[in-house]
PDB file of C-alpha atoms and ligand atoms in Angstrom:
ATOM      1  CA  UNK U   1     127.319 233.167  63.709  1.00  0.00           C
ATOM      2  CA  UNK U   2     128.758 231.020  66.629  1.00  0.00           C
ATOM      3  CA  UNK U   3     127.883 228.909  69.265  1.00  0.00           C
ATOM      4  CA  UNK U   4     127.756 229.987  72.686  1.00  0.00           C
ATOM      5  CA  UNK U   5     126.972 226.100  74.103  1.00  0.00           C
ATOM      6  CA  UNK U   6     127.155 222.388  72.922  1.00  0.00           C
ATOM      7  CA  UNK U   7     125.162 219.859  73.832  1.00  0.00           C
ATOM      8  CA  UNK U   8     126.555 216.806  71.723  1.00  0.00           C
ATOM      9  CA  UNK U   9     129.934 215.277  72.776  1.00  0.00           C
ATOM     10  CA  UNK U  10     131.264 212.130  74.651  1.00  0.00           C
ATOM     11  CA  UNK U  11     133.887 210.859  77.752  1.00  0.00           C
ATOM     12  CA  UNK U  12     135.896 207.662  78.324  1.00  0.00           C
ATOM     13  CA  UNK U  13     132.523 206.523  79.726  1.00  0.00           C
ATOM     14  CA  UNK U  14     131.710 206.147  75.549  1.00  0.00           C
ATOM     15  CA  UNK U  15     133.402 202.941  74.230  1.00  0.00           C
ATOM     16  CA  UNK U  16     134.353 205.086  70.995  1.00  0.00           C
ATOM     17  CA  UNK U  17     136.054 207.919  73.088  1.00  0.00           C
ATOM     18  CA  UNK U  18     138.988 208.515  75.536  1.00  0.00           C
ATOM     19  CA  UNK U  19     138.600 211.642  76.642  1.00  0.00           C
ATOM     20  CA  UNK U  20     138.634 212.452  80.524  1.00  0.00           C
ATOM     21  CA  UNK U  21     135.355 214.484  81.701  1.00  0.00           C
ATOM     22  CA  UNK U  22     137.715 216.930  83.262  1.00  0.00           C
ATOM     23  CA  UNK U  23     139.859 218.064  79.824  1.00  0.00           C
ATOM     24  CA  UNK U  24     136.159 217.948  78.162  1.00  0.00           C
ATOM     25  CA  UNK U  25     135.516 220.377  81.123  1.00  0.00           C
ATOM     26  CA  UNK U  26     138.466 222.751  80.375  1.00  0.00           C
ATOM     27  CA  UNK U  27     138.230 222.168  76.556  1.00  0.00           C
ATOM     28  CA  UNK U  28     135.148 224.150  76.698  1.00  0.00           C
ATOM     29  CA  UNK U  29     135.903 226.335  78.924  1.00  0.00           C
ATOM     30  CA  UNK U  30     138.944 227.876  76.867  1.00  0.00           C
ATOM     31  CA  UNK U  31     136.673 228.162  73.988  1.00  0.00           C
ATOM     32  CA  UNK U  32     134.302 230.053  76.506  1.00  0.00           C
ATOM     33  CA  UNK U  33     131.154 228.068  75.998  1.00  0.00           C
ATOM     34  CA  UNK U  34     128.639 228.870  78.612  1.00  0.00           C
ATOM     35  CA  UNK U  35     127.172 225.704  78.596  1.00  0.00           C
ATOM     36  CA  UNK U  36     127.625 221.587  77.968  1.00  0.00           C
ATOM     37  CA  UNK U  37     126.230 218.717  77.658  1.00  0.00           C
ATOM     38  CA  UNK U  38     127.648 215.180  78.269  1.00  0.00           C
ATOM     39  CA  UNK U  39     126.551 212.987  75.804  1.00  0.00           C
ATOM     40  CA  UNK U  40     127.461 209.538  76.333  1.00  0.00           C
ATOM     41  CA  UNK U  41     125.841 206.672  74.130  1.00  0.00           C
ATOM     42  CA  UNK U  42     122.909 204.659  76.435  1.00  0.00           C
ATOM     43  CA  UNK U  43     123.922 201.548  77.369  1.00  0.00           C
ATOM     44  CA  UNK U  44     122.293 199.213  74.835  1.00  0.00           C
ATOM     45  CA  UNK U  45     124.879 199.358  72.482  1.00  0.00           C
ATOM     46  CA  UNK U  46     127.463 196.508  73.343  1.00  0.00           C
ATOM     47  CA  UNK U  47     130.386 198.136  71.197  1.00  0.00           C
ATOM     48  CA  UNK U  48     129.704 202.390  71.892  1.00  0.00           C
ATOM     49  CA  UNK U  49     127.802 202.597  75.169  1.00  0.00           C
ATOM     50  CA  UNK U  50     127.419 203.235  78.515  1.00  0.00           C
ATOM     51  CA  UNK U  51     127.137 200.526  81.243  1.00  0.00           C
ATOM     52  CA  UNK U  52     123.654 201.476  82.634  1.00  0.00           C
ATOM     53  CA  UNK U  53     125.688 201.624  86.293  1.00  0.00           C
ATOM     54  CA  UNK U  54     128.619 203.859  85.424  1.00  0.00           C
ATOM     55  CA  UNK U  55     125.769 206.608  84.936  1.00  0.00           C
ATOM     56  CA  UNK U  56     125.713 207.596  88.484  1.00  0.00           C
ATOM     57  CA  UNK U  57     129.558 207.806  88.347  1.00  0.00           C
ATOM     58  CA  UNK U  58     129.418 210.361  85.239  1.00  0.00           C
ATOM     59  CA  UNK U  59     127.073 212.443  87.408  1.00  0.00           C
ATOM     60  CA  UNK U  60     129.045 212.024  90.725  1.00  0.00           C
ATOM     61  CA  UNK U  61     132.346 213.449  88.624  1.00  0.00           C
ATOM     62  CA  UNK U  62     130.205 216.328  86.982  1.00  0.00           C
ATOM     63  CA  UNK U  63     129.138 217.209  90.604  1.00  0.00           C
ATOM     64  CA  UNK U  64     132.641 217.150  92.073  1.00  0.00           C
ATOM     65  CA  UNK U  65     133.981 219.220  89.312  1.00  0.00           C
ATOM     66  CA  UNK U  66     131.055 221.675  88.857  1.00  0.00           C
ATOM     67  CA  UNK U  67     132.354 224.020  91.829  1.00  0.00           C
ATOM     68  CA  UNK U  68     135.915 223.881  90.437  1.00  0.00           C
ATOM     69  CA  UNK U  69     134.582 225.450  86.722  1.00  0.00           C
ATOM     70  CA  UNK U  70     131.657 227.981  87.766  1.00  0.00           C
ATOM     71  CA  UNK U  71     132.219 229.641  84.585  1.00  0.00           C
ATOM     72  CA  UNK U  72     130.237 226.850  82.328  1.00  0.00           C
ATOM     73  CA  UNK U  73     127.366 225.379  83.091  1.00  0.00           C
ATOM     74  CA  UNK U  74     127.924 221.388  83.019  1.00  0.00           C
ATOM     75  CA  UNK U  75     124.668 219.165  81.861  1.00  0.00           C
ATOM     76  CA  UNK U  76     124.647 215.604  82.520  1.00  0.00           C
ATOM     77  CA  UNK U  77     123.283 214.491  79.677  1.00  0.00           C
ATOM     78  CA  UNK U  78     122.972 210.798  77.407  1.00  0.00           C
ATOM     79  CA  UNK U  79     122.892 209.923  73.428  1.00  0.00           C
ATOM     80  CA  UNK U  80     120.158 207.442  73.875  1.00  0.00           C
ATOM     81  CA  UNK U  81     119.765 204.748  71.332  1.00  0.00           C
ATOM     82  CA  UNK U  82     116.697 204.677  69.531  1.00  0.00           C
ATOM     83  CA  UNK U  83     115.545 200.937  69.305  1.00  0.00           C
ATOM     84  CA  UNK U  84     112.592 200.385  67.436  1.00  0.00           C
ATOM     85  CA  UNK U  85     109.446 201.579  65.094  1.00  0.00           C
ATOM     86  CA  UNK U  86     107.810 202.108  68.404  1.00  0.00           C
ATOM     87  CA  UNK U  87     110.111 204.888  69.409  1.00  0.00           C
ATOM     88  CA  UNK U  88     111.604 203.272  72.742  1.00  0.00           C
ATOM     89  CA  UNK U  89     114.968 204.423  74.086  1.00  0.00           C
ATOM     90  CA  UNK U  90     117.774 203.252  76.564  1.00  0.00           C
ATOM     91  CA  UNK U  91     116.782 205.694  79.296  1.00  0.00           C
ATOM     92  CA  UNK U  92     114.962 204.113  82.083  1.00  0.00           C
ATOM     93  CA  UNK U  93     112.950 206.152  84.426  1.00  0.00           C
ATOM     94  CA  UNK U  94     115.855 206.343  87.445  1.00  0.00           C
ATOM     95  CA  UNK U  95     118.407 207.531  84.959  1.00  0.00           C
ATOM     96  CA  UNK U  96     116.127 210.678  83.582  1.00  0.00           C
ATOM     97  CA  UNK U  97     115.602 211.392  86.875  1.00  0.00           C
ATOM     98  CA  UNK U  98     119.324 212.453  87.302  1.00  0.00           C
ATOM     99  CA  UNK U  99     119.523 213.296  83.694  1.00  0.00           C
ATOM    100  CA  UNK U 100     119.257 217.405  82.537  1.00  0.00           C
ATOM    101  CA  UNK U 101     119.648 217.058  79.065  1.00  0.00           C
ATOM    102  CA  UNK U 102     118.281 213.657  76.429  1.00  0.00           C
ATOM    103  CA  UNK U 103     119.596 213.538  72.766  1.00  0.00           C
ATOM    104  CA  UNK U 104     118.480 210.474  70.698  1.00  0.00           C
ATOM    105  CA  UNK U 105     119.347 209.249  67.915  1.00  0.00           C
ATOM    106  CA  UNK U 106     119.709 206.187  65.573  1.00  0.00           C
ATOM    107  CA  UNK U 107     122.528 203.614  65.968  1.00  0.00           C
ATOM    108  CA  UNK U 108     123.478 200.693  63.690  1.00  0.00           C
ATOM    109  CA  UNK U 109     124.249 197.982  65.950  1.00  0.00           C
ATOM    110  CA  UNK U 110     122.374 198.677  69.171  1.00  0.00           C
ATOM    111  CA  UNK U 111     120.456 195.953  71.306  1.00  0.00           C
ATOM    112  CA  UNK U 112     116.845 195.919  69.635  1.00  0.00           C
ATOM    113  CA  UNK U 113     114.119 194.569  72.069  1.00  0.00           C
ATOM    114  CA  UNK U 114     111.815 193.649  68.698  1.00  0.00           C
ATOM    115  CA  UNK U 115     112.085 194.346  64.964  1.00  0.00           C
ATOM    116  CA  UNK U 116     115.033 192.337  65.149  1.00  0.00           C
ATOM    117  CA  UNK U 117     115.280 193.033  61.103  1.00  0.00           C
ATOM    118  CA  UNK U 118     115.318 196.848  61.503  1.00  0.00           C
ATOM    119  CA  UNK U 119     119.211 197.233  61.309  1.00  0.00           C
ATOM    120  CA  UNK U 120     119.523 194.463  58.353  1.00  0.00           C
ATOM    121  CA  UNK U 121     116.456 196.930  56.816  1.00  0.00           C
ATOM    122  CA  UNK U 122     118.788 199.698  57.271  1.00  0.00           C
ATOM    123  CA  UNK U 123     122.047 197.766  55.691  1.00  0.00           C
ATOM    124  CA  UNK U 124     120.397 196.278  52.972  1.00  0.00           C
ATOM    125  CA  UNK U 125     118.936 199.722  52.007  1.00  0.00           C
ATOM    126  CA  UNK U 126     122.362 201.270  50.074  1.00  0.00           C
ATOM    127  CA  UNK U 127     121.594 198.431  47.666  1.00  0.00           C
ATOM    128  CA  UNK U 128     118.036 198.073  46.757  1.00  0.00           C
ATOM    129  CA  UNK U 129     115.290 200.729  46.610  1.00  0.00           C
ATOM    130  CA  UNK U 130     112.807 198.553  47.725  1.00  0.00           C
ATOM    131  CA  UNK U 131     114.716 197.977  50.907  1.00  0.00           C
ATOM    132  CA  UNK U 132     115.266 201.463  50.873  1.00  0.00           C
ATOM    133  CA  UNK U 133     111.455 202.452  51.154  1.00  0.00           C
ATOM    134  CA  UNK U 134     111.355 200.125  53.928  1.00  0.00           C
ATOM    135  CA  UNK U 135     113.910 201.720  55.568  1.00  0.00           C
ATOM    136  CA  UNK U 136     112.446 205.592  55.287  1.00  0.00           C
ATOM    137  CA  UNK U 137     109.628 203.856  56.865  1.00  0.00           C
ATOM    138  CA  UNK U 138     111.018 201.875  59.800  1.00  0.00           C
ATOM    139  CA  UNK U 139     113.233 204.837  60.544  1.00  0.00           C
ATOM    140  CA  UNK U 140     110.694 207.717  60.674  1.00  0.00           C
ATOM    141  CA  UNK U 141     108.302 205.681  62.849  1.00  0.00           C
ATOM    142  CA  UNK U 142     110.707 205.194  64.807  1.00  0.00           C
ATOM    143  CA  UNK U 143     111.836 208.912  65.275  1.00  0.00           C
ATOM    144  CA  UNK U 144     108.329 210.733  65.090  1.00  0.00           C
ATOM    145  CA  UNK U 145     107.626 207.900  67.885  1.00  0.00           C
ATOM    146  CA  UNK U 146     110.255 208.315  69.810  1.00  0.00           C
ATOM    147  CA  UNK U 147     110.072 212.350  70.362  1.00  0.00           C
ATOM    148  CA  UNK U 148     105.972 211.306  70.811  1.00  0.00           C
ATOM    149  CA  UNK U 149     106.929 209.084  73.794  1.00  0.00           C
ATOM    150  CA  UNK U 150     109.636 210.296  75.066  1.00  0.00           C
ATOM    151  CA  UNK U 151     110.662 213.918  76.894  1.00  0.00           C
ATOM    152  CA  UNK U 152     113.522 214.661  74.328  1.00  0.00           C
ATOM    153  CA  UNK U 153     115.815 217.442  74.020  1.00  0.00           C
ATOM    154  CA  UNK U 154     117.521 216.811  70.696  1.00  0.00           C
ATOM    155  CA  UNK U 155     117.510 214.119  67.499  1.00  0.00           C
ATOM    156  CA  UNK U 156     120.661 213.331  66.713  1.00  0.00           C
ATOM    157  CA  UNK U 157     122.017 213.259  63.067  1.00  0.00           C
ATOM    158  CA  UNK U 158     118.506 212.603  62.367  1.00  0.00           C
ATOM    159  CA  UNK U 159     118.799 210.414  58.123  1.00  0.00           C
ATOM    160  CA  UNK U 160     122.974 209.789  59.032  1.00  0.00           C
ATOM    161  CA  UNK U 161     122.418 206.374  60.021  1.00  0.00           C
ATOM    162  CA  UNK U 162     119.496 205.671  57.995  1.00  0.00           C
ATOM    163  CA  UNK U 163     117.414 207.349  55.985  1.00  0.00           C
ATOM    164  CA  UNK U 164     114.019 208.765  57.088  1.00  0.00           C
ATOM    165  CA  UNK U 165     111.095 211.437  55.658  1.00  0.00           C
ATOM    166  CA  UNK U 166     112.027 214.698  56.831  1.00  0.00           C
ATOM    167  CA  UNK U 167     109.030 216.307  56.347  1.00  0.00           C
ATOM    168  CA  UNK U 168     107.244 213.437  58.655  1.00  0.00           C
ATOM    169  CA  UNK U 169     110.209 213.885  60.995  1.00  0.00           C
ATOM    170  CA  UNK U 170     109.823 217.422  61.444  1.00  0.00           C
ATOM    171  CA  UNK U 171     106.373 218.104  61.659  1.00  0.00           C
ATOM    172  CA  UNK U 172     106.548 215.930  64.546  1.00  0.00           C
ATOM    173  CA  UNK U 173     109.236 217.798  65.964  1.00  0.00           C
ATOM    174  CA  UNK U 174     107.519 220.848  65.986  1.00  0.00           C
ATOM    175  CA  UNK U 175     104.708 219.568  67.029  1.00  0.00           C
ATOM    176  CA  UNK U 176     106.417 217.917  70.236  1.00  0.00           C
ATOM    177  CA  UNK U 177     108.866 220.786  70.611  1.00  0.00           C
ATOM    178  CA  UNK U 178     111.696 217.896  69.895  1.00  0.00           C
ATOM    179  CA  UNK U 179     115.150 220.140  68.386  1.00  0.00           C
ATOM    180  CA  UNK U 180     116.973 218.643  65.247  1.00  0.00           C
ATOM    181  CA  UNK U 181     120.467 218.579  65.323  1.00  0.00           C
ATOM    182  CA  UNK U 182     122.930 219.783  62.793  1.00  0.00           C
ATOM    183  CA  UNK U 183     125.591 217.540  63.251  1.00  0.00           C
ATOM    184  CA  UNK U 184     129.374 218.885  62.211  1.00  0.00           C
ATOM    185  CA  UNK U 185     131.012 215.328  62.521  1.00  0.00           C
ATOM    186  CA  UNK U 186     127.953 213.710  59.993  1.00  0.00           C
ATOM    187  CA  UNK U 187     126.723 215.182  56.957  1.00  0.00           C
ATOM    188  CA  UNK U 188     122.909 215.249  57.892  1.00  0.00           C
ATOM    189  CA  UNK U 189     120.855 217.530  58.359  1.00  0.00           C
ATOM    190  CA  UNK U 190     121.509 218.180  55.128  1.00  0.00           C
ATOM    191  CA  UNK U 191     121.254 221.681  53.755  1.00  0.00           C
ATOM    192  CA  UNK U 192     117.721 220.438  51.952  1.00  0.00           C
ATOM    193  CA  UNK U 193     116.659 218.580  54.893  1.00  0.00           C
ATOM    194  CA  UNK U 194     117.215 222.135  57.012  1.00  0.00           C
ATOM    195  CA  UNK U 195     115.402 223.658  54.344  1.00  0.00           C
ATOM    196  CA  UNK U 196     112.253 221.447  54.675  1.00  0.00           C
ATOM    197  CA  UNK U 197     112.455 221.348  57.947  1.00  0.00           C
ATOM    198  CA  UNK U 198     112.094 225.053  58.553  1.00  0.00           C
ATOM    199  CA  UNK U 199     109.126 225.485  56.665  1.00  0.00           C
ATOM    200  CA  UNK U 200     107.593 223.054  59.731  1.00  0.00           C
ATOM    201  CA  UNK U 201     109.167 225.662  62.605  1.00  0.00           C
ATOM    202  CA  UNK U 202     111.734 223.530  63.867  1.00  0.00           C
ATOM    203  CA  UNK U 203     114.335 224.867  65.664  1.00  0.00           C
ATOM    204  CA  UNK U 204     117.755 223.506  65.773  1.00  0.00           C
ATOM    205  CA  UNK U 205     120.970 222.821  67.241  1.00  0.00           C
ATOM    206  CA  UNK U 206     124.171 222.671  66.605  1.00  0.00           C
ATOM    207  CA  UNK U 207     126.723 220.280  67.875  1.00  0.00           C
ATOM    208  CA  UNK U 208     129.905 219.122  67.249  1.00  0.00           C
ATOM    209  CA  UNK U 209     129.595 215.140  68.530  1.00  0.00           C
ATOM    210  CA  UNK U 210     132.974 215.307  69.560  1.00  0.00           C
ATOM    211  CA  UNK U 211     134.930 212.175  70.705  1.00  0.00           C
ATOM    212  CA  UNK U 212     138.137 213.648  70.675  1.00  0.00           C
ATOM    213  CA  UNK U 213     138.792 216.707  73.204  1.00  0.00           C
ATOM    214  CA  UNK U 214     140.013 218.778  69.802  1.00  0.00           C
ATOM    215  CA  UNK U 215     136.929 218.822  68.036  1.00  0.00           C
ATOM    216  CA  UNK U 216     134.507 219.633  71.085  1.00  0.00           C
ATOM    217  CA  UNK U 217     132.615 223.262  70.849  1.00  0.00           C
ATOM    218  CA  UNK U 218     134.231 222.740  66.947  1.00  0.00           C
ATOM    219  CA  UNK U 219     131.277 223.303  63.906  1.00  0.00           C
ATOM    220  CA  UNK U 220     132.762 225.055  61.111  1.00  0.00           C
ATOM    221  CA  UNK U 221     130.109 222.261  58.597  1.00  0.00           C
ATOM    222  CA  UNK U 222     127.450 222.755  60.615  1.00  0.00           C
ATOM    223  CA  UNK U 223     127.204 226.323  60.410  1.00  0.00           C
ATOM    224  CA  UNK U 224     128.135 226.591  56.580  1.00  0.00           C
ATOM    225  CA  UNK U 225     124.667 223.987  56.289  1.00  0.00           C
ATOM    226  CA  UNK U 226     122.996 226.365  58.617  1.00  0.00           C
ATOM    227  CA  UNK U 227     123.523 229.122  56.844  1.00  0.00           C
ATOM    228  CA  UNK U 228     123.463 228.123  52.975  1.00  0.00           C
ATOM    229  CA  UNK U 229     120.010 226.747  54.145  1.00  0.00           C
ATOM    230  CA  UNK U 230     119.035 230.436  55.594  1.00  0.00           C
ATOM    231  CA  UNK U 231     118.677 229.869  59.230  1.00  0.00           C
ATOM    232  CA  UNK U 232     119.919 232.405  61.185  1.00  0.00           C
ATOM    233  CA  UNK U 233     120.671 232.812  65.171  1.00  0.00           C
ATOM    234  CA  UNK U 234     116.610 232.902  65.904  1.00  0.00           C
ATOM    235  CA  UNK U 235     116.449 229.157  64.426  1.00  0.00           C
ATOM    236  CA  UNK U 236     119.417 227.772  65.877  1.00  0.00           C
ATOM    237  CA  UNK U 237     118.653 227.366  70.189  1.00  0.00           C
ATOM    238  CA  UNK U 238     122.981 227.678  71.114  1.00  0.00           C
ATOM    239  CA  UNK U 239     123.622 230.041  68.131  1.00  0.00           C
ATOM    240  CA  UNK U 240     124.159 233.487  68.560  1.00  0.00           C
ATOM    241  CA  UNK U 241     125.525 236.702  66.374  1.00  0.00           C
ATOM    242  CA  UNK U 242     129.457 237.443  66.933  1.00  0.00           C
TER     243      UNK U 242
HETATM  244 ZN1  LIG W 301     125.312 209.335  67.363  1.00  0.00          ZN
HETATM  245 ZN1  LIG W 302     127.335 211.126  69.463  1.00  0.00          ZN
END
């Protein structure tokens, strides 16, 4: 099995990540990918995201170079931060409107508009079960709510950051037709998470979440999870037989 697109890495536009959308660009396109996403992180996260302006930029450089690389097919895409049990994300109506592809996921340390103690929640939870409960609580509502309000491609390392109820989680995704990712640079989906979340009808992805031009198009872990959990290429949307 291999992938014939990824739809999960960053640019310089990324706080955590230097690389230039143009190498990203030719990075894929020597590993022949067909397709990519541009994944930045949405710009409420002070330390890892976007500014909300420099969007438009990322799209005006994907344009310019899109003629230049007619070989791959170049989404504009955005990691969107998921910031609450309500499900809201950091992409405002103007920016889906230029966007073609919306992960989401959870990130410690974004700018919460309420349940100001849902990243404490999420700390606190490696030490205590009770916080821990709390925390598979917060951060499925937050998920299943998310892909209920939200148009959404892909979940993002859905349990990394925090842990949530896959079987909640994915019966939502199939019922919304949200993907789960399996993540090569983060250990979840786990091979039992996979393995619930198939018997729901989910169907996956999987992405490398590069931030260094190396590792882009790159998911030896993600695969070896994929398949120890018995998925093959009719599961997985960007896998396919080599
Ligand atoms: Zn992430
Ligand atoms: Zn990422």
């Amino acid at each position: 099995m291999k992938i014939r697109a990824d739809y999960h890495m960053h640019s310089r536009y990324s706080g955590d990540c230097k690389n230039e959308i143009e190498d990203v660009i030719k990075r894929a396109c020597e590993l022949g990918l067909k397709e990519i996403a541009i994944t930045d992180h949405g710009p409420a996260h002070d330390g890892y995201g976007i500014k909300r302006q420099d969007y438009w930029k990322i799209k005006a450089e994907i344009d310019l170079l899109k003629p230049k690389y007619p070989q791959i097919q170049i989404l504009l895409g955005l990691e969107s931060n998921i910031l609450g049990t309500e499900g809201e994300i950091d992409l405002d109506d103007e920016m889906r409107e230029i966007c073609d592809w919306v992960n989401a996921g959870y990130h410690f340390g974004s700018r919460l508009k309420k349940d100001f103690g849902f990243h404490l929640v999420n700390f606190m939870s490696r030490f205590s079960k009770h916080f821990y409960q709390k925390a598979v609580e917060q951060n499925t509502s937050a998920v299943v709510n998310a892909m209920k309000r939200n148009e959404i491609h892909m979940i993002t390392h859905p349990g990394a950051k925090g842990p949530i109820d896959i079987h909640r989680v994915a019966q939502a995704a199939a019922e919304t037709g949200t993907m789960l990712e399996i993540n090569n640079s983060h250990g979840h989906l786990t091979v039992d998470e996979i393995k619930v979340a198939k018997t729901y009808g989910v169907k996956f992805v999987v992405c490398s979440d590069a931030h260094k031009i190396e590792k882009i198009g790159i998911v030896p872990e993600s695969i070896k999870r994929a398949v120890e959990a018995g998925l093959t290429v009719e599961n997985i949307y960007n896998a396919e037989s080599e």
